XYZ file of C-alpha atoms in Angstrom:
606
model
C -9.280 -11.037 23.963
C -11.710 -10.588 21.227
C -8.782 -8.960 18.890
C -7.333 -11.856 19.824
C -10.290 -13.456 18.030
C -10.513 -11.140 15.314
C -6.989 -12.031 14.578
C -7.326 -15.397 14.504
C -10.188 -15.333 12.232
C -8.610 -12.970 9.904
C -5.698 -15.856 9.227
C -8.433 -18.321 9.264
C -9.629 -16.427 5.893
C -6.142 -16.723 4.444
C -6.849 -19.903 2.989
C -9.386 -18.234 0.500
C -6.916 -15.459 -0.549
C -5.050 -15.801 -4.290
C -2.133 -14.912 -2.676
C -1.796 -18.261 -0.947
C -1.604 -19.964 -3.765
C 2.192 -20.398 -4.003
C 2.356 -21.616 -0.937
C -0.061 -24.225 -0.608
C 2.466 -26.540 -2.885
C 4.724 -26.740 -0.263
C 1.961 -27.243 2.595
C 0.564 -30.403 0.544
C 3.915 -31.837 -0.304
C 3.207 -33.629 3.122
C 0.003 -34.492 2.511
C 0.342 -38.417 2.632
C 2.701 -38.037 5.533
C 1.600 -38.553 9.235
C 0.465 -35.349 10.496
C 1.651 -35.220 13.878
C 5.155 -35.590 12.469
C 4.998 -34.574 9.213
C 1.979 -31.667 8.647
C 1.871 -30.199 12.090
C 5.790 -29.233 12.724
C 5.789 -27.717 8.940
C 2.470 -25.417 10.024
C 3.980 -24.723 13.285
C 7.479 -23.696 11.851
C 4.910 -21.368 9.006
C 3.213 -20.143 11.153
C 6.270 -18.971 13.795
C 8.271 -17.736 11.195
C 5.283 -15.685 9.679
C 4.926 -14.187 13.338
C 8.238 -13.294 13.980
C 9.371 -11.663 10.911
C 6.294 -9.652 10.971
C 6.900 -8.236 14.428
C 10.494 -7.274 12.970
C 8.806 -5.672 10.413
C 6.105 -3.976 11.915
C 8.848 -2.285 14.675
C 12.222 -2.046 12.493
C 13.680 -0.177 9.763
C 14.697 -0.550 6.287
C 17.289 -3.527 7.386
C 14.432 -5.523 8.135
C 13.145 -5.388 4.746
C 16.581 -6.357 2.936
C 17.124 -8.806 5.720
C 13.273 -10.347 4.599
C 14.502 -10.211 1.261
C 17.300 -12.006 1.186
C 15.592 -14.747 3.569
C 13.097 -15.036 0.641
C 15.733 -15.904 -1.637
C 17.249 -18.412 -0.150
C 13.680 -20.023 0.852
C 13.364 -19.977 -2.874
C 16.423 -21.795 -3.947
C 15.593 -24.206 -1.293
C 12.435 -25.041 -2.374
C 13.959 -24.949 -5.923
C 15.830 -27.614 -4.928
C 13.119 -29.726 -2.977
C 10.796 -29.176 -5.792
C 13.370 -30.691 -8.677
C 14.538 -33.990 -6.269
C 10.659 -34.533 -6.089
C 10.686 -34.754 -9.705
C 13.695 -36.345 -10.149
C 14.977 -38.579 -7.242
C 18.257 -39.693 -8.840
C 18.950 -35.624 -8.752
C 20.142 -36.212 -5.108
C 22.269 -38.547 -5.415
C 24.092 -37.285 -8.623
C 24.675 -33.665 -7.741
C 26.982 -32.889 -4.884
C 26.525 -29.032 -4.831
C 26.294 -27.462 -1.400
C 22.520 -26.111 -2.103
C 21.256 -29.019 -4.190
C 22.579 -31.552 -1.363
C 20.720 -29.550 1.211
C 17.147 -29.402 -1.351
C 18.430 -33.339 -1.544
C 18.649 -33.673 2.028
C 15.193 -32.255 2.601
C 13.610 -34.454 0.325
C 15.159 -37.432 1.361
C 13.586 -36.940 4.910
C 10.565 -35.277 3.631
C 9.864 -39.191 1.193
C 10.819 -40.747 4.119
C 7.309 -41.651 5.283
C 7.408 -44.417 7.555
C 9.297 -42.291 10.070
C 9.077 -38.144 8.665
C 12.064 -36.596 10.691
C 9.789 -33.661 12.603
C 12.945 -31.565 12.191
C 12.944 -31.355 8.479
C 9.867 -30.284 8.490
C 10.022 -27.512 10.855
C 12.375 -26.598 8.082
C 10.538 -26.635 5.307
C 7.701 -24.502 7.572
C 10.762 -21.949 8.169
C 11.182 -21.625 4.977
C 7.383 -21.406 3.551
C 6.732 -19.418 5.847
C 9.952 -16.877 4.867
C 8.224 -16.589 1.386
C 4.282 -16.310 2.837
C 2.797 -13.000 1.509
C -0.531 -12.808 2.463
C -3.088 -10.128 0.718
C -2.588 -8.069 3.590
C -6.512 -7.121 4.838
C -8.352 -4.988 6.940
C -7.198 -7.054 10.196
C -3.787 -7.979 9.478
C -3.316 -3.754 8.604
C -5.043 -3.178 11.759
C -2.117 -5.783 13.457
C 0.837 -3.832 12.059
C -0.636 -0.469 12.350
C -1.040 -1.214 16.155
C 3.075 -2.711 16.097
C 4.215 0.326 14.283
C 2.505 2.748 16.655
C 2.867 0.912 19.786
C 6.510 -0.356 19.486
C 7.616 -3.860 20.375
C 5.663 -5.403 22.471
C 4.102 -8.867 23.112
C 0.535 -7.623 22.791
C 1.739 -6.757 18.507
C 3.365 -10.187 18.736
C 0.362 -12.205 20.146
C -1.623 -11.117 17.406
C 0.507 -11.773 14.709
C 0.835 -15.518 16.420
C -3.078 -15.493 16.521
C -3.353 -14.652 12.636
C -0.730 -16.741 11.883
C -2.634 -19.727 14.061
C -5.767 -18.936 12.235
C -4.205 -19.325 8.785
C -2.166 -22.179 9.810
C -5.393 -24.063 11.210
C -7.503 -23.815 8.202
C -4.427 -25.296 5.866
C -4.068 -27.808 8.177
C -7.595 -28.527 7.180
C -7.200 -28.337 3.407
C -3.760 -30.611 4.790
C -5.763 -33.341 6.507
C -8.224 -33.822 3.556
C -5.331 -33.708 1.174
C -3.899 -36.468 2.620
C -7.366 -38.431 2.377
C -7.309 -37.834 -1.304
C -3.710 -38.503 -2.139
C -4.008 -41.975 0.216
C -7.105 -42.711 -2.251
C -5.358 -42.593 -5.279
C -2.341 -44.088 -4.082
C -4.208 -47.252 -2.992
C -7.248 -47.367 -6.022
C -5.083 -45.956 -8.793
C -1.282 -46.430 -8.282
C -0.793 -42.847 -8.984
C 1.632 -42.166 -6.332
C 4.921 -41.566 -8.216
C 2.626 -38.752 -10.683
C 1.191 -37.323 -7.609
C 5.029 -37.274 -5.888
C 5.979 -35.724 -9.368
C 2.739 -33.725 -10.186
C 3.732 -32.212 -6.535
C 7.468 -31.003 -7.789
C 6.172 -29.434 -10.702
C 3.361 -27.322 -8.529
C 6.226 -26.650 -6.346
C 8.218 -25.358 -9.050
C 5.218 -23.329 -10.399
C 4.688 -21.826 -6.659
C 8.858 -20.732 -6.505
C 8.705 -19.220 -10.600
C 5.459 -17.347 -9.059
C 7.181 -15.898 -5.916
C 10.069 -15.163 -7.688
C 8.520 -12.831 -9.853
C 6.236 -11.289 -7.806
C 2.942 -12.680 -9.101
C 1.649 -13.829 -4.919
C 1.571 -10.355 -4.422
C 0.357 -8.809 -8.220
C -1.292 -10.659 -10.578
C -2.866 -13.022 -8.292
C -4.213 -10.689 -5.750
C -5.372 -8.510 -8.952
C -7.626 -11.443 -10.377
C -8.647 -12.511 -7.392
C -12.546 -13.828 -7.447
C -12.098 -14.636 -3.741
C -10.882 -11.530 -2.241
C -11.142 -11.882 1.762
C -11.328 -8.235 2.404
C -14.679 -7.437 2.627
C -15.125 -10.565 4.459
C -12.645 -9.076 6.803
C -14.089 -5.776 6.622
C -17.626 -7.434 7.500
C -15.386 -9.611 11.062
C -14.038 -5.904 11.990
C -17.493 -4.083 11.547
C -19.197 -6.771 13.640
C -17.036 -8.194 16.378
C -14.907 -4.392 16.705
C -16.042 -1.409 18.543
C -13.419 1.024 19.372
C -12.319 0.488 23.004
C -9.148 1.930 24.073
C -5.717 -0.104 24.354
C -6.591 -2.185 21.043
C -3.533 -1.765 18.618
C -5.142 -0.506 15.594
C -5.140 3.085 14.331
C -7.472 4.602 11.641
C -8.375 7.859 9.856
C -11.756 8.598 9.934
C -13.407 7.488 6.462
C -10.536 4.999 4.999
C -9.142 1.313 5.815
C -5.357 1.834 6.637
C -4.506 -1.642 4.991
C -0.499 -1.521 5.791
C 1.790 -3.838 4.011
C 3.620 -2.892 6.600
C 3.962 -0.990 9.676
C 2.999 2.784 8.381
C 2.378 5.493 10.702
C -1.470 4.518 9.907
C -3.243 4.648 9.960
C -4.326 3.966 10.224
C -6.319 5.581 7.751
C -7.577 1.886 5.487
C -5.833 3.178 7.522
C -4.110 2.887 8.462
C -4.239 4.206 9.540
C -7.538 3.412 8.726
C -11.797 3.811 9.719
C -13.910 1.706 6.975
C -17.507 2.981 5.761
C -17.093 6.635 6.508
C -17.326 9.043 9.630
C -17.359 6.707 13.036
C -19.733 8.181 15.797
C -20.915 7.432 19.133
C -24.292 8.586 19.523
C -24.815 10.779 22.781
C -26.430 9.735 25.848
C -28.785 11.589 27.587
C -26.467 11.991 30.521
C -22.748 11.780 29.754
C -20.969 9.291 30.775
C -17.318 8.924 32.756
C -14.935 7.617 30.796
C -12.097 7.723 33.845
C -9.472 10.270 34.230
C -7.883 11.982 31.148
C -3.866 11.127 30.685
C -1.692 14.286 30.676
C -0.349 16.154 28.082
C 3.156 15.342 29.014
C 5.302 13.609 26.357
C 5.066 16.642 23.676
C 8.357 16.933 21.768
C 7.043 20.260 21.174
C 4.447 22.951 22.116
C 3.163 25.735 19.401
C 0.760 28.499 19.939
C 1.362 27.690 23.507
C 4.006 26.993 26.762
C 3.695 23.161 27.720
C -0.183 22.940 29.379
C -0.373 20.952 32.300
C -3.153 19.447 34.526
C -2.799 22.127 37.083
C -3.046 24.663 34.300
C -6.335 22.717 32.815
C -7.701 22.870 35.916
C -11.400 24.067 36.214
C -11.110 23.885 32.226
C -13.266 22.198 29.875
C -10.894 20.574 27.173
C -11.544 19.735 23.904
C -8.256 17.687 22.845
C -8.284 16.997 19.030
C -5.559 14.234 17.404
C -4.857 15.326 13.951
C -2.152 15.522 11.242
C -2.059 18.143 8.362
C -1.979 15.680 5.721
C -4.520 14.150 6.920
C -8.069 14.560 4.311
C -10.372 13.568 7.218
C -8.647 16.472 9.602
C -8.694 18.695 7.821
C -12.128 18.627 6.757
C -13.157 18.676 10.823
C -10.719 21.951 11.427
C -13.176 24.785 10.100
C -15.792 23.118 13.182
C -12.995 22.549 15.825
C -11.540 26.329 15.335
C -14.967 27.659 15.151
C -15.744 26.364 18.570
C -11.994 27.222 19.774
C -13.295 30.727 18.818
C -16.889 30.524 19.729
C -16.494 29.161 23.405
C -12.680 30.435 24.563
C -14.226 33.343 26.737
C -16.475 30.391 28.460
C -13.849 28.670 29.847
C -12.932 25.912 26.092
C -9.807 25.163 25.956
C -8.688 23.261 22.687
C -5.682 21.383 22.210
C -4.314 20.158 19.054
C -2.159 16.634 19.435
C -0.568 16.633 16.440
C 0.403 12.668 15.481
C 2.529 12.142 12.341
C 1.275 9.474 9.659
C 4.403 10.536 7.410
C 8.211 11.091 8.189
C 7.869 14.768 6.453
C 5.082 15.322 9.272
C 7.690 15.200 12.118
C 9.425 18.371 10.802
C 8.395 21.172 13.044
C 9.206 23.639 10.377
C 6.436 21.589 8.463
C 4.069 21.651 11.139
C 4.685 25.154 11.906
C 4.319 25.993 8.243
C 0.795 23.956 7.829
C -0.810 25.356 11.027
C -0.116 29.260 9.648
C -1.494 28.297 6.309
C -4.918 26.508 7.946
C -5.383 29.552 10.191
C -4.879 27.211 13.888
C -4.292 29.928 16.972
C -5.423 27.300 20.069
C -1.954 25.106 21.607
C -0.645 22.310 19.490
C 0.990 19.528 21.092
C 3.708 17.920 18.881
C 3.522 14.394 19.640
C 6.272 12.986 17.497
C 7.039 10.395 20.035
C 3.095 8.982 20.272
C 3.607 9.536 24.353
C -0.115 11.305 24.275
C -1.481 8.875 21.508
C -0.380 5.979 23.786
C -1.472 7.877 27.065
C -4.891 7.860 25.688
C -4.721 4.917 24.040
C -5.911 6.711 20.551
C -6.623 4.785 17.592
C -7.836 7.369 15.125
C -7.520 10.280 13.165
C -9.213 12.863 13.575
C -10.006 11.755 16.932
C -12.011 14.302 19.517
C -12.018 13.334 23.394
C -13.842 15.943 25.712
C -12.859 16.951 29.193
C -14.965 17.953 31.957
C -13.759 20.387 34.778
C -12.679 18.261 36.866
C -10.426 16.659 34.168
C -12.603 13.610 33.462
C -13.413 12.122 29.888
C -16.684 12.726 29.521
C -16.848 11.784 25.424
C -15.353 11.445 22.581
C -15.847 11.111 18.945
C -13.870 9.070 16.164
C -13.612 10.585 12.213
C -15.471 13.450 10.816
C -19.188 14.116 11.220
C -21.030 13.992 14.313
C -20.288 17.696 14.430
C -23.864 18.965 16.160
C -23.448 16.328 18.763
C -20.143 17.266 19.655
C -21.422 21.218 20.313
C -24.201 19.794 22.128
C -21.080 18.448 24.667
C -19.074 21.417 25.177
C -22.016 23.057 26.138
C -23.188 20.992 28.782
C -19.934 20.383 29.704
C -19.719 24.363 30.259
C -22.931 24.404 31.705
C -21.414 21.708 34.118
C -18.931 24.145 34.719
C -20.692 26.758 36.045
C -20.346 29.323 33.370
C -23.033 31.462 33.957
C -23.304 32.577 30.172
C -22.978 29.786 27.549
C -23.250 30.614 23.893
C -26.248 28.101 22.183
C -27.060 27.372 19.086
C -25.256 25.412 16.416
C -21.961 26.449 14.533
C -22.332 26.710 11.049
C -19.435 26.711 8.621
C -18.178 27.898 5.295
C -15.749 25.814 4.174
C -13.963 25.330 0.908
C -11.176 23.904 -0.629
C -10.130 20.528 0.722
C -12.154 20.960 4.142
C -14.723 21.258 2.013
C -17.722 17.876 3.416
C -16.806 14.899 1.488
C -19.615 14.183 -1.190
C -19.913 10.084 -0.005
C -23.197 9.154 -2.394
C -20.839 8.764 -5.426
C -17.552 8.237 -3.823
C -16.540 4.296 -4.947
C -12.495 4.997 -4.308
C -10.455 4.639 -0.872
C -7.543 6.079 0.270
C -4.474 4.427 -1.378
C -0.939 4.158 -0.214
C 2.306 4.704 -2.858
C 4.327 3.005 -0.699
C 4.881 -0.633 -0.565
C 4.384 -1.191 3.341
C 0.777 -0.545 2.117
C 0.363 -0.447 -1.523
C -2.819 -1.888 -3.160
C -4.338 -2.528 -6.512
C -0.749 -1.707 -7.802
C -0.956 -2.889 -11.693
C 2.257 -1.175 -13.382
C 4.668 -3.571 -15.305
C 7.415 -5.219 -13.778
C 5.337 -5.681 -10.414
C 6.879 -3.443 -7.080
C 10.581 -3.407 -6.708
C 11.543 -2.130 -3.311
C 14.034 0.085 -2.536
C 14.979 0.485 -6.108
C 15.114 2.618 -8.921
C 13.163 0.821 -11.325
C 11.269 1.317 -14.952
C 7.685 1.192 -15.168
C 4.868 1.175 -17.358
C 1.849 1.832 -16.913
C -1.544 0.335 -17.515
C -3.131 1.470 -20.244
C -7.126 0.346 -18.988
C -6.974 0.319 -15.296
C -9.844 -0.950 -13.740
C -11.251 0.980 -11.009
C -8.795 1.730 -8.087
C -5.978 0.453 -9.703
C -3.045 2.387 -10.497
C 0.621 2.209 -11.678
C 3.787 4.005 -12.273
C 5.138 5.368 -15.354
C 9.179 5.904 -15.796
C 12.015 5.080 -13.332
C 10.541 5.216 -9.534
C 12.422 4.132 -6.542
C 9.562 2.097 -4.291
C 10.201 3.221 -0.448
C 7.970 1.623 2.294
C 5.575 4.805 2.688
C 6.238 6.676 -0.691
C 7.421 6.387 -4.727
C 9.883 8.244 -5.707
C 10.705 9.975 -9.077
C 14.375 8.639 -10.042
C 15.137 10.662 -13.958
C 13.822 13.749 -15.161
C 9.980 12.466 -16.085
C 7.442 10.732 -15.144
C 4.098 9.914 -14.134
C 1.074 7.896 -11.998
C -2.060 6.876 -13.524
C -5.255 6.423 -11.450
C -9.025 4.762 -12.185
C -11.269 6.401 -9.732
C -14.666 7.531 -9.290
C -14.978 10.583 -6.410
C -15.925 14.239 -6.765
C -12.350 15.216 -5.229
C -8.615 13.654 -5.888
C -5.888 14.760 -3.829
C -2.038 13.405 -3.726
C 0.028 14.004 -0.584
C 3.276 14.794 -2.670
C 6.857 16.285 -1.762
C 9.556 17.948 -3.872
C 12.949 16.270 -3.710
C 15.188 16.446 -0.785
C 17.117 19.726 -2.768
C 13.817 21.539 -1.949
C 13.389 22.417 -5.579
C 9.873 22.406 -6.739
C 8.444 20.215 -9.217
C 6.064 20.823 -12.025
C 3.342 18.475 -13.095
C 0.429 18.283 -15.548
C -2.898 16.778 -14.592
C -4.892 15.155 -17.117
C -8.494 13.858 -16.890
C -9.533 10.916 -19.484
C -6.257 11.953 -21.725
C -7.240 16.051 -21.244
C -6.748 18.823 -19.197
C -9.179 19.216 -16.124
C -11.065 22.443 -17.481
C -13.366 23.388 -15.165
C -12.745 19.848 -13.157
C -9.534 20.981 -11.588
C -8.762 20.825 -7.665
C -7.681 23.853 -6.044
C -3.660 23.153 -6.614
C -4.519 23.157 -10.360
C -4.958 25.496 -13.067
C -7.653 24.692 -15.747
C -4.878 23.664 -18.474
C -3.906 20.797 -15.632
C -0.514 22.811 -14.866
C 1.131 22.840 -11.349
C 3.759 22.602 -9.140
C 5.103 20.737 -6.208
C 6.464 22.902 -3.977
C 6.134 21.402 -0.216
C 5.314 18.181 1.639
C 1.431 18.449 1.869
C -2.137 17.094 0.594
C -2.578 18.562 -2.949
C -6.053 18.808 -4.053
C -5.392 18.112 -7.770
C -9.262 17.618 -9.098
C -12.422 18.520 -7.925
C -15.461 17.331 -10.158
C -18.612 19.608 -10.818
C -21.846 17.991 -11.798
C -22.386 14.277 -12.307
C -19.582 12.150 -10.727
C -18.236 8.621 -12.643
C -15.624 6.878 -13.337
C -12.764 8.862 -14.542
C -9.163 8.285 -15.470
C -6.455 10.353 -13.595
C -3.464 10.840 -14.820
C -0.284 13.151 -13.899
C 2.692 13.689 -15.147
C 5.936 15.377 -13.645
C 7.946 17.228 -15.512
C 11.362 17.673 -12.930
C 12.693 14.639 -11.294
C 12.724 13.781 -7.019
C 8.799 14.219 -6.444
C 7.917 11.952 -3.531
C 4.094 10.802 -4.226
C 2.436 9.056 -0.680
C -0.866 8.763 -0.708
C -4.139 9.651 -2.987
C -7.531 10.452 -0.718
C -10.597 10.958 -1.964
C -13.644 13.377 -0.984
């Protein structure tokens, strides 16, 4: 119920958003029209529309999107077509093309306002809400993370409804006192046939926007109003994690999905805002209820399938991961030092390994990763989500602790938090009856990209190449999906923005390199810059160059990069491609590849 709530509030804050701009012509081109007939089937037939395509999107595949797409262009020659028989009523009845007759049509019943026909304006709500492209914030990306993770269901499709409701209920608002106004200066003024015209021209404006991608660019990137934080604020407050919600997050990041990503979410996401989520201990811990089963696994590494019966008497530490995940892999150095420190006292740890990215479903990747990070305790591939669902997970890294007698006893959501959790498995042991339990605190050595994240100066989140959940995206034309496309690039980003340079192919979780050069340039201010990147689908690797503020790194390079800012791309993993010594500020990244079919998915931040 209360992400029922949040949802509802989170379309309630649409109104403020840039990106609603374009549509709000269309919403007050019923202004002086009775609102029970006129206002009220339009938001209804918005707001529907809104829900349902989203739940498509959120569960289906690329036909969804070209499906979307092509909606959006005919609910743009429609409203083309509305728009010019508002300005020009003799238009109807001179034109006798199918498309203008049907804008004609429209209008006709939409000036009719003695008696609006509610039909023809459940219409017109189809078809606004066909081109509606909210800024998609912290709750909406926790709404399709949840759908894309979860699968259909009516829980995903409630809370679309209930954002969709909340936005729908504050333009009805902005609706109601639009009407007031327009009725004013119909009556005091006489203005009626400029405000009937001044309407088709906004209308017009709102359709040339759309059309050319400004809702989702320009406007979002000069927004002075950005609901986000607001959002962030409704999550922080009103949110704790309890299991069953359908949001997923990483453990420092907002998963903010334009789409249904494996999140997150890392925002996030597959996607944890603020940093490392904890849940300080208790003196006595509590029962959380029986743990789920392991069952589901697609595979099992490092181990035969473990069961309950083979658990038994056990203490369990199971940890849900990913290997291109930043926020994992900074907790594995702790998690395989207690695997180590506490096997021979009766710890068992299990790995769930969840995929955020396609590449992450190959076991050969897996495999590959878990040699290279140095993981002996039992991985359970959970390609499927059967164990994320089971335990109704919602993060990554995500740590819940088993007692003997196969009860959750704690858990623990993102990194940090890392002397509490020790504190656990040893009075879980204790519990246990192991006569000999090993205190003290593990302390680790790591380096590299497990190295602790250095959060004082950190100002840049985890952003998303891929338009399902692309942000601050300021390359010229705006995003084409799903194809090959020229770019340039900014030449002053701000900070977090970014953009393409050369011909990119646009996927829903990555950008692709389409000719034999190009690059991405970044604004960011962190100590550490990685890229989860992937060679082309021949394998071959890639070479790159890394520059820093127009030079190479010098001492400033990440561990995947020599001091002259040289490279190469040769598997589907996190690349740490700068690591800052001294004094951290704002910095521009750049990189350029050298050899076409890189796949670029997602820059983190340490």
């Amino acid at each position: 119920m209360l992400l029922i709530v949040l949802a509802y509030l989170g379309g309630a804050l649409t109104i403020l958003s840039p990106c609603i701009l374009p549509v709000l012509p269309f919403v007050f081109s019923r202004a002086s029209q009775p609102f029970m007939r006129s206002g009220l089937p339009l938001l209804a037939g918005m707001a529907l529309t809104f829900a349902v395509v989203a739940s498509l999107a959120a569960v289906g595949g690329g036909w969804v999107v070209a499906a979307n797409q092509l909606g959006r262009g005919l609910a743009l020659a429609l409203m083309a077509a509305f728009a010019l028989a508002l300005l020009w009523p003799g238009l109807s009845e001179r034109l006798t093309r199918p498309l203008v007759a049907m804008g004609s049509r429209l209008s006709d019943t939409a000036q009719t306002e003695d008696s609006p026909r509610i039909g023809s304006s459940v219409l017109l709500g189809v078809a606004t809400g066909l081109l509606w492209a909210p800024c998609a914030g912290p709750i909406l990306g926790l709404i399709l993370t949840g759908a894309a993770l979860e699968g259909a269901n009516a829980t995903s499709t409630l809370l679309l409804l209930a954002y969709a409701a909340g936005a729908a209920t504050s333009m009805a608002a902005a609706l109601l006192l639009g009407g007031k106004v327009f009725a004013a200066l119909k009556r005091s003024l006489g203005f009626g046939e400029w405000v009937r015209r001044g309407l088709g021209a906004a209308m017009l404006a709102g359709v040339a926007a759309i059309a050319l991608g400004l809702d989702t660019g320009v406007l979002a990137q000069l927004s002075t109003a950005s609901t986000g934080g607001i959002e962030q604020k409704l999550v922080d407050r009103l949110k704790k994690p309890q299991a069953g919600d359908a949001m997923a997050m990483r453990g420092n990041s907002t998963m903010m999905m334009q789409g249904p990503a494996m999140a997150p979410a890392d925002n996030g996401a597959m996607m944890a805002a603020g940093g490392a989520m904890r849940r300080a201990a208790a003196p006595t811990l509590p029962d959380e209820g029986l743990a789920p089963s392991l069952d589901g696994a697609t595979h099992w590494l490092n181990s035969a399938p473990l069961t309950a019966r083979d658990l038994r008497g056990k203490v369990v530490l199971v940890d849900f991961w990913t290997y291109s995940c930043i926020n994992c892999l900074r907790t594995l150095p702790y998690v395989k030092a207690w695997a180590e420190k506490y096997r021979d006292q009766g710890l068992v740890v299990v790995g769930v390994h969840a995929p955020e990215f396609a590449f992450e479903r190959d076991i050969g990747n897996v495999t590959k990763a878990m040699k290279d990070l140095g993981i002996s305790y039992p991985v359970a591939v959970d390609n499927k989500y059967a164990i994320w669902r089971a335990f109704q997970n919602q993060y990554w890294p995500a740590h819940y602790f088993i007692d003997a007698t196969g009860r959750i006893r704690h858990h623990h959501f993102g990194e940090g938090g890392y002397a509490e959790s020790e504190r656990v498995i040893q009075q879980l042991l204790q519990e246990a009856g192991t006569a000999q339990t090993a205190m003290g605190l593990t302390e680790v050595d790591a380096t590299g990209v497990q190295l602790a994240a250095s959060t004082d100066a950190m100002r840049s989140p985890e952003t998303y190449l891929g338009y399902e959940r692309a942000e601050h995206f300021v390359s010229t034309p705006p995003a084409v999906h799903d194809k090959a496309t020229l770019y340039a690039g900014p030449t002053r980003p701000a900070l977090n923005a970014w953009g393409l340079e050369g011909r990119w192919l646009v996927g829903p979780e990555s950008a692709t390199l389409s000719a034999p050069s190009g690059g991405i340039v970044y604004r960011f201010q962190a100590r550490d810059l990685h890229l989860v990147l992937g060679p082309g689908a021949d394998g071959k690797p890639v070479r790159f160059k890394v520059r820093i503020d127009g030079k190479p790194p010098g001492d400033a390079h990440g561990m995947d990069v020599a001091a002259d800012g040289s490279g190469t791309v040769t598997s589907q993993r996190l690349y740490q491609l700068v690591r800052q010594p001294g004094d951290i500020a704002e910095r521009t990244f750049s990189i350029e590849f050298l050899d076409p079919g890189v796949s670029a998915y997602a820059f983190t931040f340490g």
